Coordinates of C-alpha atoms in Angstrom, one line a residue:
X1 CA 77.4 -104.6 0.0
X2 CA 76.1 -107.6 -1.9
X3 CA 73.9 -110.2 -0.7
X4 CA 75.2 -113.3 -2.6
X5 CA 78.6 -112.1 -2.1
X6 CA 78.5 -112.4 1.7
X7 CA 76.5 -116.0 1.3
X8 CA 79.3 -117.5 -0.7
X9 CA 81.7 -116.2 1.7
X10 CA 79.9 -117.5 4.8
X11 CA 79.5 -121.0 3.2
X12 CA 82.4 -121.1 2.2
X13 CA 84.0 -119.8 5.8
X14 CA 81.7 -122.0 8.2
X15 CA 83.7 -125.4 7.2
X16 CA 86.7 -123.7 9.1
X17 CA 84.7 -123.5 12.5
X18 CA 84.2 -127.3 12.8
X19 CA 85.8 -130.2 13.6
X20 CA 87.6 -132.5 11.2
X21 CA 85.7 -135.2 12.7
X22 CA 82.7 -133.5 11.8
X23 CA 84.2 -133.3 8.1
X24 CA 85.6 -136.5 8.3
X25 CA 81.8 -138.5 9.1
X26 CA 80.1 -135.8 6.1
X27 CA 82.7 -137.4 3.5
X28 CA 82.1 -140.9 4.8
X29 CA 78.3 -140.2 4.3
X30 CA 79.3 -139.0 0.8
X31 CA 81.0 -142.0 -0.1
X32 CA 78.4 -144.5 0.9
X33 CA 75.8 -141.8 -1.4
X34 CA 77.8 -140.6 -4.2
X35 CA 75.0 -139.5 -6.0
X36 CA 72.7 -137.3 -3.4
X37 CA 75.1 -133.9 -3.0
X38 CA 75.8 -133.1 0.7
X39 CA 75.4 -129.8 1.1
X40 CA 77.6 -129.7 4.2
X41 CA 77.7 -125.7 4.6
X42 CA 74.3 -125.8 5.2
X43 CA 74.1 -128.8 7.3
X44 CA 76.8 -127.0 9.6
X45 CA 74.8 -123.9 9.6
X46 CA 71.4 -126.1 10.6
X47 CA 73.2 -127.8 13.4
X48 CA 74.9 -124.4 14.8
X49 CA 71.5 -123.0 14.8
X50 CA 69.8 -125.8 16.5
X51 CA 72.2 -126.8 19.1
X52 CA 71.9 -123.1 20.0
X53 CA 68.4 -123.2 20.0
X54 CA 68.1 -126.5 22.3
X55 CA 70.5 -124.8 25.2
X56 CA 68.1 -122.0 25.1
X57 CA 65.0 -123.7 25.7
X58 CA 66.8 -126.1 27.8
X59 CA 68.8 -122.9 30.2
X60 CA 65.6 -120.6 29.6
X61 CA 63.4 -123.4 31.3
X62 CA 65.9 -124.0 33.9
X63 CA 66.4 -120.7 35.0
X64 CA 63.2 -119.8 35.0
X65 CA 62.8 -122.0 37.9
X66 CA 65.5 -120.8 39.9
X67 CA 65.3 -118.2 42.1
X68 CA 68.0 -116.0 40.4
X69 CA 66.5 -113.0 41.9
X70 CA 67.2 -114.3 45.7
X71 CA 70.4 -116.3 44.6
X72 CA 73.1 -114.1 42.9
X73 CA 75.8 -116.3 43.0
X74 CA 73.8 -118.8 40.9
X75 CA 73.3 -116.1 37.8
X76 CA 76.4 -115.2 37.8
X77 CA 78.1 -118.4 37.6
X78 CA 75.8 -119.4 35.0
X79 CA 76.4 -115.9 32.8
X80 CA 80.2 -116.7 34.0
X81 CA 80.1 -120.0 32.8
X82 CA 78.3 -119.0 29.1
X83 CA 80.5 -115.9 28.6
X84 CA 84.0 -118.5 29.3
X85 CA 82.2 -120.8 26.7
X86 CA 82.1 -117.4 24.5
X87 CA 85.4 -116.4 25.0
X88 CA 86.9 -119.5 24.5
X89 CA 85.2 -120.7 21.2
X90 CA 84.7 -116.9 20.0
X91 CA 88.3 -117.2 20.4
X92 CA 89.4 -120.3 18.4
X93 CA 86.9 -120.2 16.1
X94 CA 88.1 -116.7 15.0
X95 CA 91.2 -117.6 14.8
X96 CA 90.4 -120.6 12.8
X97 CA 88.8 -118.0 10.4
X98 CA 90.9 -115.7 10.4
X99 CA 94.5 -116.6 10.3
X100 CA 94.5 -120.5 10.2
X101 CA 92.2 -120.7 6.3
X102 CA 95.4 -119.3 4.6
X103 CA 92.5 -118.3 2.2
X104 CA 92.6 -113.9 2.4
X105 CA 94.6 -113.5 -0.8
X106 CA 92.6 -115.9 -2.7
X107 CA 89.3 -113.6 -2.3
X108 CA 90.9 -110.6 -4.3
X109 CA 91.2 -112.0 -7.8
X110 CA 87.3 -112.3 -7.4
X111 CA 86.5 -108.5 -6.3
X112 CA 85.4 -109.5 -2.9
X113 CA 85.7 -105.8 -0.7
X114 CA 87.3 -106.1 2.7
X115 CA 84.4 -105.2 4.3
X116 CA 82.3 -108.1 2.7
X117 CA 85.1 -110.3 3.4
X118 CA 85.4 -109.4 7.5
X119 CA 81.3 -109.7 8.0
X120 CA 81.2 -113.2 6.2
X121 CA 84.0 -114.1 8.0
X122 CA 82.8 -112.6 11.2
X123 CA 78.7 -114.1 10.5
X124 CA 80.7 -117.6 10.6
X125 CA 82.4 -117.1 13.8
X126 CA 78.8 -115.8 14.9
X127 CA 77.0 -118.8 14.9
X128 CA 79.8 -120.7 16.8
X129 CA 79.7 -118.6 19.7
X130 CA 74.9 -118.6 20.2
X131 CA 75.5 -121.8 21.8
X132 CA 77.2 -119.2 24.7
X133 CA 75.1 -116.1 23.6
X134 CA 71.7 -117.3 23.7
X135 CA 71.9 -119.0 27.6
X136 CA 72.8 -115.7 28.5
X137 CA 70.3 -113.2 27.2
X138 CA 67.5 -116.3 28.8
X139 CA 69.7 -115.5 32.1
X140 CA 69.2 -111.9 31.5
X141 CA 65.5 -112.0 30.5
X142 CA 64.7 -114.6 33.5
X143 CA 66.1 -112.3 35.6
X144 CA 64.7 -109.0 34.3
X145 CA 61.1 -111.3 34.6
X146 CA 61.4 -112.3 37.7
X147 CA 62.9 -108.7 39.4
X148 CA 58.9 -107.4 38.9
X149 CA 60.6 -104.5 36.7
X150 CA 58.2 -102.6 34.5
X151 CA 58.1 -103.4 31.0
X152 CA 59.1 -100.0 30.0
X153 CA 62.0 -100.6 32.6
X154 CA 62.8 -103.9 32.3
X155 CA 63.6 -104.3 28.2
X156 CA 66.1 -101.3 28.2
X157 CA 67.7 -102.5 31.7
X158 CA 68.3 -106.1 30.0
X159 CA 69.4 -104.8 26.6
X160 CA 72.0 -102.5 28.8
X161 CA 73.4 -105.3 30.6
X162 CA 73.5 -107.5 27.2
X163 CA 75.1 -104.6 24.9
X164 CA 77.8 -104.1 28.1
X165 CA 78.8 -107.6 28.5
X166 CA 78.6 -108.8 24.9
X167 CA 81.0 -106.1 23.5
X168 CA 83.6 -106.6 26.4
X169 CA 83.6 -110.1 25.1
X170 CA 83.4 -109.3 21.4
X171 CA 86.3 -106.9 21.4
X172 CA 88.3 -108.8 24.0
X173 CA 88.3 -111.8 21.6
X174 CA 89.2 -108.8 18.4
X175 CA 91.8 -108.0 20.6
X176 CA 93.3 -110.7 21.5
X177 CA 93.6 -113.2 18.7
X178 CA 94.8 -109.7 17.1
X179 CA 97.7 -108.8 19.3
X180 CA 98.7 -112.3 20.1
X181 CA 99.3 -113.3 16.8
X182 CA 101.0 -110.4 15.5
X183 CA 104.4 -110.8 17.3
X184 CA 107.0 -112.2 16.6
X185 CA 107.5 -114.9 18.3
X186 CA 103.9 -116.2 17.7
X187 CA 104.9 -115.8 14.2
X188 CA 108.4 -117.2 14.4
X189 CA 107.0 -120.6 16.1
X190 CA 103.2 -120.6 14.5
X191 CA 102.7 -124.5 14.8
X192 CA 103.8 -124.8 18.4
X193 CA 101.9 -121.1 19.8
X194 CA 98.8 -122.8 17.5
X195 CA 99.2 -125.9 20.1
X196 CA 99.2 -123.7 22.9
X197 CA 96.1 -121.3 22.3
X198 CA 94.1 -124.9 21.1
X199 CA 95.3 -126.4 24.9
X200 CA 94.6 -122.7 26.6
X201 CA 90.9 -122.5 24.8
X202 CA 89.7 -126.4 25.2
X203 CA 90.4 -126.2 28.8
X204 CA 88.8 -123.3 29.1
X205 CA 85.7 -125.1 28.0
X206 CA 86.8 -127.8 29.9
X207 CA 87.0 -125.8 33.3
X208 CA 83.2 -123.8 32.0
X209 CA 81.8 -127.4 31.8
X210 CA 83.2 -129.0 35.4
X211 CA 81.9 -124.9 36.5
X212 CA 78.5 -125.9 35.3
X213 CA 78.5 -129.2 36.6
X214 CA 79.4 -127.8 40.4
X215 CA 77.0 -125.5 40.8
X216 CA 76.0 -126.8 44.8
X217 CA 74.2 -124.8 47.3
X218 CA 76.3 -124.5 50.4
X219 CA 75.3 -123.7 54.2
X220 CA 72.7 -121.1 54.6
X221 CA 71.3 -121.6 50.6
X222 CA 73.8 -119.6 49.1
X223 CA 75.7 -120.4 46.2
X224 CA 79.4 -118.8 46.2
X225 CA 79.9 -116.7 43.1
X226 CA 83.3 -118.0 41.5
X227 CA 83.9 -114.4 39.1
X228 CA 82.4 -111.6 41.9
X229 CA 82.3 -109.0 39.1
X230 CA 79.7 -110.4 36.7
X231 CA 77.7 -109.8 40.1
X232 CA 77.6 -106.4 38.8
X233 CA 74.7 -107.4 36.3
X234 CA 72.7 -108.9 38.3
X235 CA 72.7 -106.0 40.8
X236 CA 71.7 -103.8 38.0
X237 CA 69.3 -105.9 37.4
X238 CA 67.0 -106.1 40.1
X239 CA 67.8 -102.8 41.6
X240 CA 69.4 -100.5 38.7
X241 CA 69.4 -97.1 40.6
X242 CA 70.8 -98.0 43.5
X243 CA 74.3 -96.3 44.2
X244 CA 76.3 -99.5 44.1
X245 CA 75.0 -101.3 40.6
X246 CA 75.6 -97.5 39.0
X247 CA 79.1 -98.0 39.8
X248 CA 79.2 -101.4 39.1
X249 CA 77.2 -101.5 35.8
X250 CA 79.7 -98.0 34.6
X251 CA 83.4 -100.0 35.7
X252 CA 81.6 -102.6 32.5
X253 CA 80.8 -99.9 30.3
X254 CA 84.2 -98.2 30.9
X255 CA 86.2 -101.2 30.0
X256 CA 84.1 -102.2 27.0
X257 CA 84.7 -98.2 26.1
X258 CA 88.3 -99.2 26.3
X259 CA 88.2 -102.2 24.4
X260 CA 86.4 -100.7 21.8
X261 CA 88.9 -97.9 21.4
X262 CA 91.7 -100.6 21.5
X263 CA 89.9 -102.6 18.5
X264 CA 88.7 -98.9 16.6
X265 CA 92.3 -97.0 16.8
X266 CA 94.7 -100.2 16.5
X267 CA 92.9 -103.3 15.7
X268 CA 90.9 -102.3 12.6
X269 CA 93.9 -100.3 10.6
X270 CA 96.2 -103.0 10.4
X271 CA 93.9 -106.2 10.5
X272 CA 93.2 -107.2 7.3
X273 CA 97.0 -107.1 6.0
X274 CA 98.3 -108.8 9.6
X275 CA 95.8 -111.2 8.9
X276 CA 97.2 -111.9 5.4
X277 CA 100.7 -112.0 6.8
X278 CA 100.0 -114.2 9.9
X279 CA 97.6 -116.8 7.3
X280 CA 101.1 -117.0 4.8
X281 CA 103.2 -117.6 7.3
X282 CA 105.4 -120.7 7.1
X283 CA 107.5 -122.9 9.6
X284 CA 110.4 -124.5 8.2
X285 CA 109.9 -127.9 8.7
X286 CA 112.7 -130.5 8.6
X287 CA 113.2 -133.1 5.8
X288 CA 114.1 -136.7 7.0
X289 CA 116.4 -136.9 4.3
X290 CA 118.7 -134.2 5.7
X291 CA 119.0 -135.4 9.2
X292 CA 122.0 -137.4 10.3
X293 CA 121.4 -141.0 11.6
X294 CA 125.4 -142.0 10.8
X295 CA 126.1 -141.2 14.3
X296 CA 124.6 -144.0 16.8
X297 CA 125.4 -141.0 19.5
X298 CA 122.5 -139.0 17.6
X299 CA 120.0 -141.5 16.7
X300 CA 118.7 -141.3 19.9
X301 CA 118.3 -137.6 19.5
X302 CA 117.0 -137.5 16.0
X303 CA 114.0 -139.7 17.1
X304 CA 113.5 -137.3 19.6
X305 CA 113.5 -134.6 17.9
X306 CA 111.5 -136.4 14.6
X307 CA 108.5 -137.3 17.4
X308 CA 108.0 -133.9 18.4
X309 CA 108.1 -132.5 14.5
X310 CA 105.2 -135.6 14.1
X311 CA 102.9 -134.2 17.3
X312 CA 103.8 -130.4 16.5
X313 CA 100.4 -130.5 14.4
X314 CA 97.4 -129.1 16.9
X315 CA 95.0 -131.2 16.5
X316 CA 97.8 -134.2 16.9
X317 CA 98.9 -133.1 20.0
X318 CA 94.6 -132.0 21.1
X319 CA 93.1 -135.1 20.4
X320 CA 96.1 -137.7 21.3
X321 CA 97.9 -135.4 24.7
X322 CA 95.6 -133.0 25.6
X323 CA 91.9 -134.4 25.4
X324 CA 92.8 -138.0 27.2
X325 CA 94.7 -136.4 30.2
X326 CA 91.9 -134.2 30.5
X327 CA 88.8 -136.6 29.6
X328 CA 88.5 -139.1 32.9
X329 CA 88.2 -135.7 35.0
X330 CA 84.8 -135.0 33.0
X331 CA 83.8 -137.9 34.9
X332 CA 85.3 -137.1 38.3
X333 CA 85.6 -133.4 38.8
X334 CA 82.1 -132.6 38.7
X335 CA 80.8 -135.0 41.6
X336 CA 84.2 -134.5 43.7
X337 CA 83.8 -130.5 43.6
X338 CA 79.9 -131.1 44.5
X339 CA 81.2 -133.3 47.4
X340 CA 83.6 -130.7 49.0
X341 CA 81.2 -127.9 48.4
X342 CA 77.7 -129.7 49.2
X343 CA 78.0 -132.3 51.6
X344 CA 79.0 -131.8 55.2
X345 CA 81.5 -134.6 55.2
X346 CA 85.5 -134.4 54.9
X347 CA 86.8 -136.3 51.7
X348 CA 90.1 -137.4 53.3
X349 CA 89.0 -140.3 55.2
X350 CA 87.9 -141.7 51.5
X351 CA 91.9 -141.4 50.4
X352 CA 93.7 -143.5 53.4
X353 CA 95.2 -146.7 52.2
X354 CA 91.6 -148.2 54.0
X355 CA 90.0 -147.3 50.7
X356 CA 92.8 -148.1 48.5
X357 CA 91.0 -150.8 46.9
X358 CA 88.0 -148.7 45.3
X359 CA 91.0 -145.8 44.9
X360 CA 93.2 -149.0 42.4
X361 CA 89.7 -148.8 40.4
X362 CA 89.4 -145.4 40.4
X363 CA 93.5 -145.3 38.9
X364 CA 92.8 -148.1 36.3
X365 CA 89.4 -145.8 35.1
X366 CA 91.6 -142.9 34.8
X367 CA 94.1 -144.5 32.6
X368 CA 92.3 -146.4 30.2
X369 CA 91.4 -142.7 29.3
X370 CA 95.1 -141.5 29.2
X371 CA 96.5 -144.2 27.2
X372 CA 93.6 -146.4 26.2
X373 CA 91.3 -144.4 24.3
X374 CA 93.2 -141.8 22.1
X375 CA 96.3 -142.2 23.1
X376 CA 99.6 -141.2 21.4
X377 CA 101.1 -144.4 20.8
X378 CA 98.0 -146.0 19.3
X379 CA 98.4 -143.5 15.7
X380 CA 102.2 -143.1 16.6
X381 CA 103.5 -145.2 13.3
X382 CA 100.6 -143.9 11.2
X383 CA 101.7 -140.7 11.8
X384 CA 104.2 -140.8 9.7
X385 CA 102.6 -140.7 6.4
X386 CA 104.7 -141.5 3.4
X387 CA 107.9 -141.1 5.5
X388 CA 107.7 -144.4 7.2
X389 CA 108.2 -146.2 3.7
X390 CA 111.5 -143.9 3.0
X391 CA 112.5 -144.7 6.8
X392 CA 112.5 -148.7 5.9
X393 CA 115.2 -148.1 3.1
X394 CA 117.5 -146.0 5.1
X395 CA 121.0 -147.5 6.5
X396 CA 119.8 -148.0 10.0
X397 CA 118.4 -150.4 12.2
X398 CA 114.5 -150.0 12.0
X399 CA 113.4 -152.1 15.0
X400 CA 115.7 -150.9 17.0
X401 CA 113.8 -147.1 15.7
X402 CA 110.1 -148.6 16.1
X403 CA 111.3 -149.6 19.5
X404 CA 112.9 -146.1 20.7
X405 CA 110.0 -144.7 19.2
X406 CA 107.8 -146.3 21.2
X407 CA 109.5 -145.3 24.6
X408 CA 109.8 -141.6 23.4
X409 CA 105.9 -141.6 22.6
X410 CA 105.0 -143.0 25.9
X411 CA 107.3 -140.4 27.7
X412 CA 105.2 -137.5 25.8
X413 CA 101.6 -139.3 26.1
X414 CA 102.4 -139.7 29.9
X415 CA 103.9 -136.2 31.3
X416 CA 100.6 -134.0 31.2
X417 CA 98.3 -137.1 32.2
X418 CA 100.5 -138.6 35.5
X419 CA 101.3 -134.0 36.2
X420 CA 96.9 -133.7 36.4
X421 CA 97.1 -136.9 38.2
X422 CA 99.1 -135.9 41.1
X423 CA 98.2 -132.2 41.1
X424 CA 94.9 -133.7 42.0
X425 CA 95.3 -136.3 44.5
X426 CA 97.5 -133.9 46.4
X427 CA 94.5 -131.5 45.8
X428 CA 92.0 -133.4 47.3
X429 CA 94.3 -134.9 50.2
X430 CA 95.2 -138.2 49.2
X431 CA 97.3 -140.0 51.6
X432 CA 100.9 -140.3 50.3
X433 CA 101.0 -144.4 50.7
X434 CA 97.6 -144.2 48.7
X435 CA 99.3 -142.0 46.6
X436 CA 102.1 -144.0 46.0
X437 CA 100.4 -147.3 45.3
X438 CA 98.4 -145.6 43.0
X439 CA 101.2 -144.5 40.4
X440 CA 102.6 -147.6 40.2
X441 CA 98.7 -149.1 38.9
X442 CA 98.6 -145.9 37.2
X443 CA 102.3 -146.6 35.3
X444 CA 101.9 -150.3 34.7
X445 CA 98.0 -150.0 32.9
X446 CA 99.2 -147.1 30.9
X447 CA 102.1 -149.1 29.7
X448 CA 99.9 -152.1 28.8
X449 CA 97.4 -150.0 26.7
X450 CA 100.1 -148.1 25.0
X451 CA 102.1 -151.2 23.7
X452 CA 98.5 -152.5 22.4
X453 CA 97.7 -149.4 20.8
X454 CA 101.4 -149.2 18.8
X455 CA 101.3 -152.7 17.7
X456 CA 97.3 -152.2 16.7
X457 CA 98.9 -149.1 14.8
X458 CA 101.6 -151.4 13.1
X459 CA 98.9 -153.7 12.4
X460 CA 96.1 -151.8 11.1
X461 CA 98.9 -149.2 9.3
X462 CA 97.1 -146.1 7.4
X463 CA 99.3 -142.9 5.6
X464 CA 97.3 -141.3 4.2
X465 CA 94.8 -140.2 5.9
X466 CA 93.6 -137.0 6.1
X467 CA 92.8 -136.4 10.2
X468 CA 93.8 -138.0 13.3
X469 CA 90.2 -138.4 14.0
X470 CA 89.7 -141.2 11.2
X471 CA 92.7 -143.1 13.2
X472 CA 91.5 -143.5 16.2
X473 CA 88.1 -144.5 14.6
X474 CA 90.1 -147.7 12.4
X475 CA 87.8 -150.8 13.4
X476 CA 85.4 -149.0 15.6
X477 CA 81.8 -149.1 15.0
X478 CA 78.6 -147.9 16.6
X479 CA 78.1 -151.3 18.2
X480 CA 81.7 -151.1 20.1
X481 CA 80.7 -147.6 21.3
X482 CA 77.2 -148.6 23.0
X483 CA 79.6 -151.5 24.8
X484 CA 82.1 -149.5 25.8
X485 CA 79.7 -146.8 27.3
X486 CA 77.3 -149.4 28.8
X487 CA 80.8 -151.4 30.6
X488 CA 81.8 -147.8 31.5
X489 CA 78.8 -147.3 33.4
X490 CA 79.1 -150.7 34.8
X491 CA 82.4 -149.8 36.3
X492 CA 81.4 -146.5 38.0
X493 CA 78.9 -148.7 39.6
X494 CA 81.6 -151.2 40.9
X495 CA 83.5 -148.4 42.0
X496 CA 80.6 -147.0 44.0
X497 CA 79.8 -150.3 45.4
X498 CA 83.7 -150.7 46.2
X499 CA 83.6 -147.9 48.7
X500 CA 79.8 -149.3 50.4
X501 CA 81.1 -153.0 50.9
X502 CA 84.5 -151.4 52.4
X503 CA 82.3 -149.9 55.5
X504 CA 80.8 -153.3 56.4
X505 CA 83.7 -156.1 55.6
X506 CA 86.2 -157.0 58.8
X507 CA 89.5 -154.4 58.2
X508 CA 91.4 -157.6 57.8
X509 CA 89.6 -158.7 55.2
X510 CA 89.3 -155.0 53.2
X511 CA 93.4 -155.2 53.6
X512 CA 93.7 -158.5 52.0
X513 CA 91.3 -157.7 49.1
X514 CA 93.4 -154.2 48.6
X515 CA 96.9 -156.3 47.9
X516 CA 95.5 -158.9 46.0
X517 CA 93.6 -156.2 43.6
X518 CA 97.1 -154.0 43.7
X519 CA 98.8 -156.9 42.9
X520 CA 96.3 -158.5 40.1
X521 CA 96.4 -154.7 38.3
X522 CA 100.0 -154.8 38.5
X523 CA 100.6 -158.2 37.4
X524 CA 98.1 -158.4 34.8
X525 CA 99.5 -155.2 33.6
X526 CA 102.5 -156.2 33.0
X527 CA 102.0 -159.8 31.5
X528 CA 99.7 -157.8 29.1
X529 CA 102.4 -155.4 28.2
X530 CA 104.7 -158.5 27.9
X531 CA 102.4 -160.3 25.2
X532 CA 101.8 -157.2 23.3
X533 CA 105.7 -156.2 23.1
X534 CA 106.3 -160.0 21.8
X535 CA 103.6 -159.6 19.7
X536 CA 105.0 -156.9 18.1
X537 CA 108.4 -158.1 17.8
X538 CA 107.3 -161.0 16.5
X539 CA 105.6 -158.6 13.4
X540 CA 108.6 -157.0 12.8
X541 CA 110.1 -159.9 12.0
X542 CA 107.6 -160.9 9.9

């Protein structure tokens, strides 16, 4: 096996695990320094390693003060937590690799062995996944440390546990990306299972991150354990002969036996070439030119069906659907789950109309994330690329189209975002008058930021770019980002003292604030909507 061989190919392979906004801020350092070559293979490697290396000096210091000897729950929701952050990059990042580079066949013509090709492939996904790894081998260590284990014990009982747990994971990710993507339905509808398994693993790093962010003692000091088997290793840990961690520790090593036999006997034989037939798989895509728009019956229907061709792309529907529904609840989650868990105090009496006031603020926070900061509607036009000059020749009425497109693009922006919004609130309790009141802020501020964002599109119209990431960044600059974090923080605080001055002010008085702010977030909503829509007619006519 060569050396150089497997360095080209893991160069070459690690642009696939990032971002395209991480591409997209490399070639606008490029541009501004045409003459100093970015070596951005290496760069990505560097940052891999050293983000890696910061959570493990910053999760090996912090568990090194916990008591994860006297606390199981706490070790295992933090191993929990790491190995979801595992599964769900190891995951993506694999299949990124693997199946989404298209590039398999073009190693051949240069006598690249499959072997070489599946380790520099594999040495890329690798580094994705230490920022996962390495918290829990300082978990494992920490734990071994602070147990009072022998050396001579100690090392092999860690190693054990480590070996166990991290080739349940590594062949469960084998496995999986292998088996999902080799039917045919996955195959049949690539684009749209693509979008799914990019939703399923960002929320799964989502849902690690709001774990992480939870972790509260409760009555008597305990922590609860949220996935009871990874208990398992931490009961081999501190006592491994005892009766119960035998079994426990053995139920681990049977299923990564299992997994292994699953990836040796019918993952290996057939990867490579279902990897090569998944990668050169096509969709048929639909041409504009061959849809009918004679018939006003379907025009309403073929700009329907054109929006969802426009979103069907996954980092499209990621970054502009599923990251701003899920984004305000980074925020929220965290403190509310601490509250429920932590605090000795029922969270209902916060959600009667009472505190409908600080609950508006809360609404009008969570929807300047929906449809204010990435939101469909604000790259909806640019999305169109070259098309959108072919659509302004075509024997149909183009405002009328800007305008339909506009209502269809809302109406897919706003179904996930208002579903977590009232899963939530009926979560947590919130009283259905609250409730109630709080849709219609919710509705009338997402409809004011998404008319600004189209007509900002219209305005600042760009086809060819080359990632959605470069449109929501059209205009911004590092000074607009401190501001927007430093009045973010500001709010929050408003909030907060929203809820404190409620408690002192006369009822009377906290009743008459509530309608006036209901009805200023409402009205203001709409007159903003109202000079935005105007303001975009007016364009068009221009």
């Amino acid at each position: 096996m060569r050396f150089n061989a497997l360095k080209s190919l893991i160069r070459t392979n690690i642009i696939y695990t990032t971002a395209p906004a991480n591409l997209s801020r490399f070639r606008q350092k490029q541009a501004k320094n045409p003459g100093k070559k970015i070596n951005v293979s290496r760069q990505l490697i560097m940052t891999y390693l050293l983000t890696s290396l910061l959570y493990l000096v910053l999760f090996g210091l912090m568990s090194a003060f916990q008591s994860l000897v006297d606390h199981p729950g706490i070790f295992s929701n933090m191993v929990s937590v790491f190995s979801l952050m595992v599964l769900s990059q190891g995951f993506l990042s694999f299949y990124n690799v693997f199946y989404e580079s298209k590039d398999l066949q073009s190693y051949r013509p240069y006598a690249f062995s499959e072997s070489e090709i599946v380790i520099g492939k594999s040495f890329s996904v690798v580094l994705t996944v230490l920022i996962g790894a390495l918290p829990i081998i300082a978990y494992m260590t920490n734990l071994q440390i602070q147990s009072g284990n022998p050396v001579w014990l100690a090392i092999p009982i860690a190693l054990i546990s480590l070996v166990i747990l991290g080739s349940v994971l590594a062949f469960g990710i084998l496995a999986a990306v292998h088996f999902i993507t080799k039917t045919a339905a996955f195959r049949q509808h690539k684009r749209v299972a693509s979008n799914i398994l990019l939703g399923v693993t960002n929320f799964l790093i989502f849902a690690s991150i709001v774990l992480m962010n939870s972790q509260n003692r409760v009555a008597g000091g305990n922590v609860v354990t949220y996935f009871p088997p990874m208990e398992a290793f931490h009961h081999f840990g501190v006592d491994p002969f005892a009766l119960h961690s035998l079994l426990e520790i053995s139920l681990w090593a049977l299923l990564a036996i299992v997994l292994f036999s699953i990836v040796k006997w019918k993952v290996l034989p057939e990867f490579y070439e279902a990897a090569l037939k998944t990668s050169e798989t096509v969709n048929k895509k639909k041409r504009v030119r061959k849809l009918q728009l004679g018939s006003q019956k379907s025009f309403p229907k073929f700009v329907w069906d054109y929006q969802i061709s426009l979103i069907s792309d996954g980092s499209v529907f990621l970054q502009s659907v599923f990251m701003s529904s899920a984004m305000p609840y980074f925020f929220i989650l965290p403190g509310l789950m601490g509250f429920l868990q932590g605090s000795g105090y029922s969270l209902s009496p916060y959600l009667t109309p009472k505190y409908l006031l600080p609950l508006i603020l809360i609404t009008t926070f969570i929807a300047m994330f929906n449809a204010g900061s990435s939101n469909l509607t604000m790259i909806g036009i640019s999305l169109e690329r070259e098309n959108f000059s072919y659509l302004k020749v075509l024997p149909f009425d183009m405002k009328g189209y800007l305008q339909l497109k506009f209502w269809d693009l809302f109406l897919i922006q706003s179904i996930l975002p208002l579903l977590i919004f009232v899963v939530v609130n009926l979560f947590i309790g919130t009283h259905w008058f609250s409730l109630l009141a709080m849709i219609v802020v919710w509705f009338s501020c997402c409809l004011a930021w998404s008319i600004w964002g189209y007509q900002r599109d219209y305005r600042n119209l760009v086809t060819n770019w080359t990632n959605v990431t470069e449109l929501f960044n059209r205009s911004n600059n590092t000074l607009k980002t401190i501001i927007a974090f430093v009045l973010l923080f500001i709010y929050i605080a408003v909030i907060a003292v929203s809820y404190v001055l409620i408690a002192y002010l006369p009822e009377a008085l906290v009743y008459g604030m509530t309608i006036g702010a209901f009805l200023l977030a409402v009205s203001v909503s709409g007159a903003l909507y109202l000079y935005y829509a105007n303001k975009f007619k007016k364009a068009l006519e221009e």
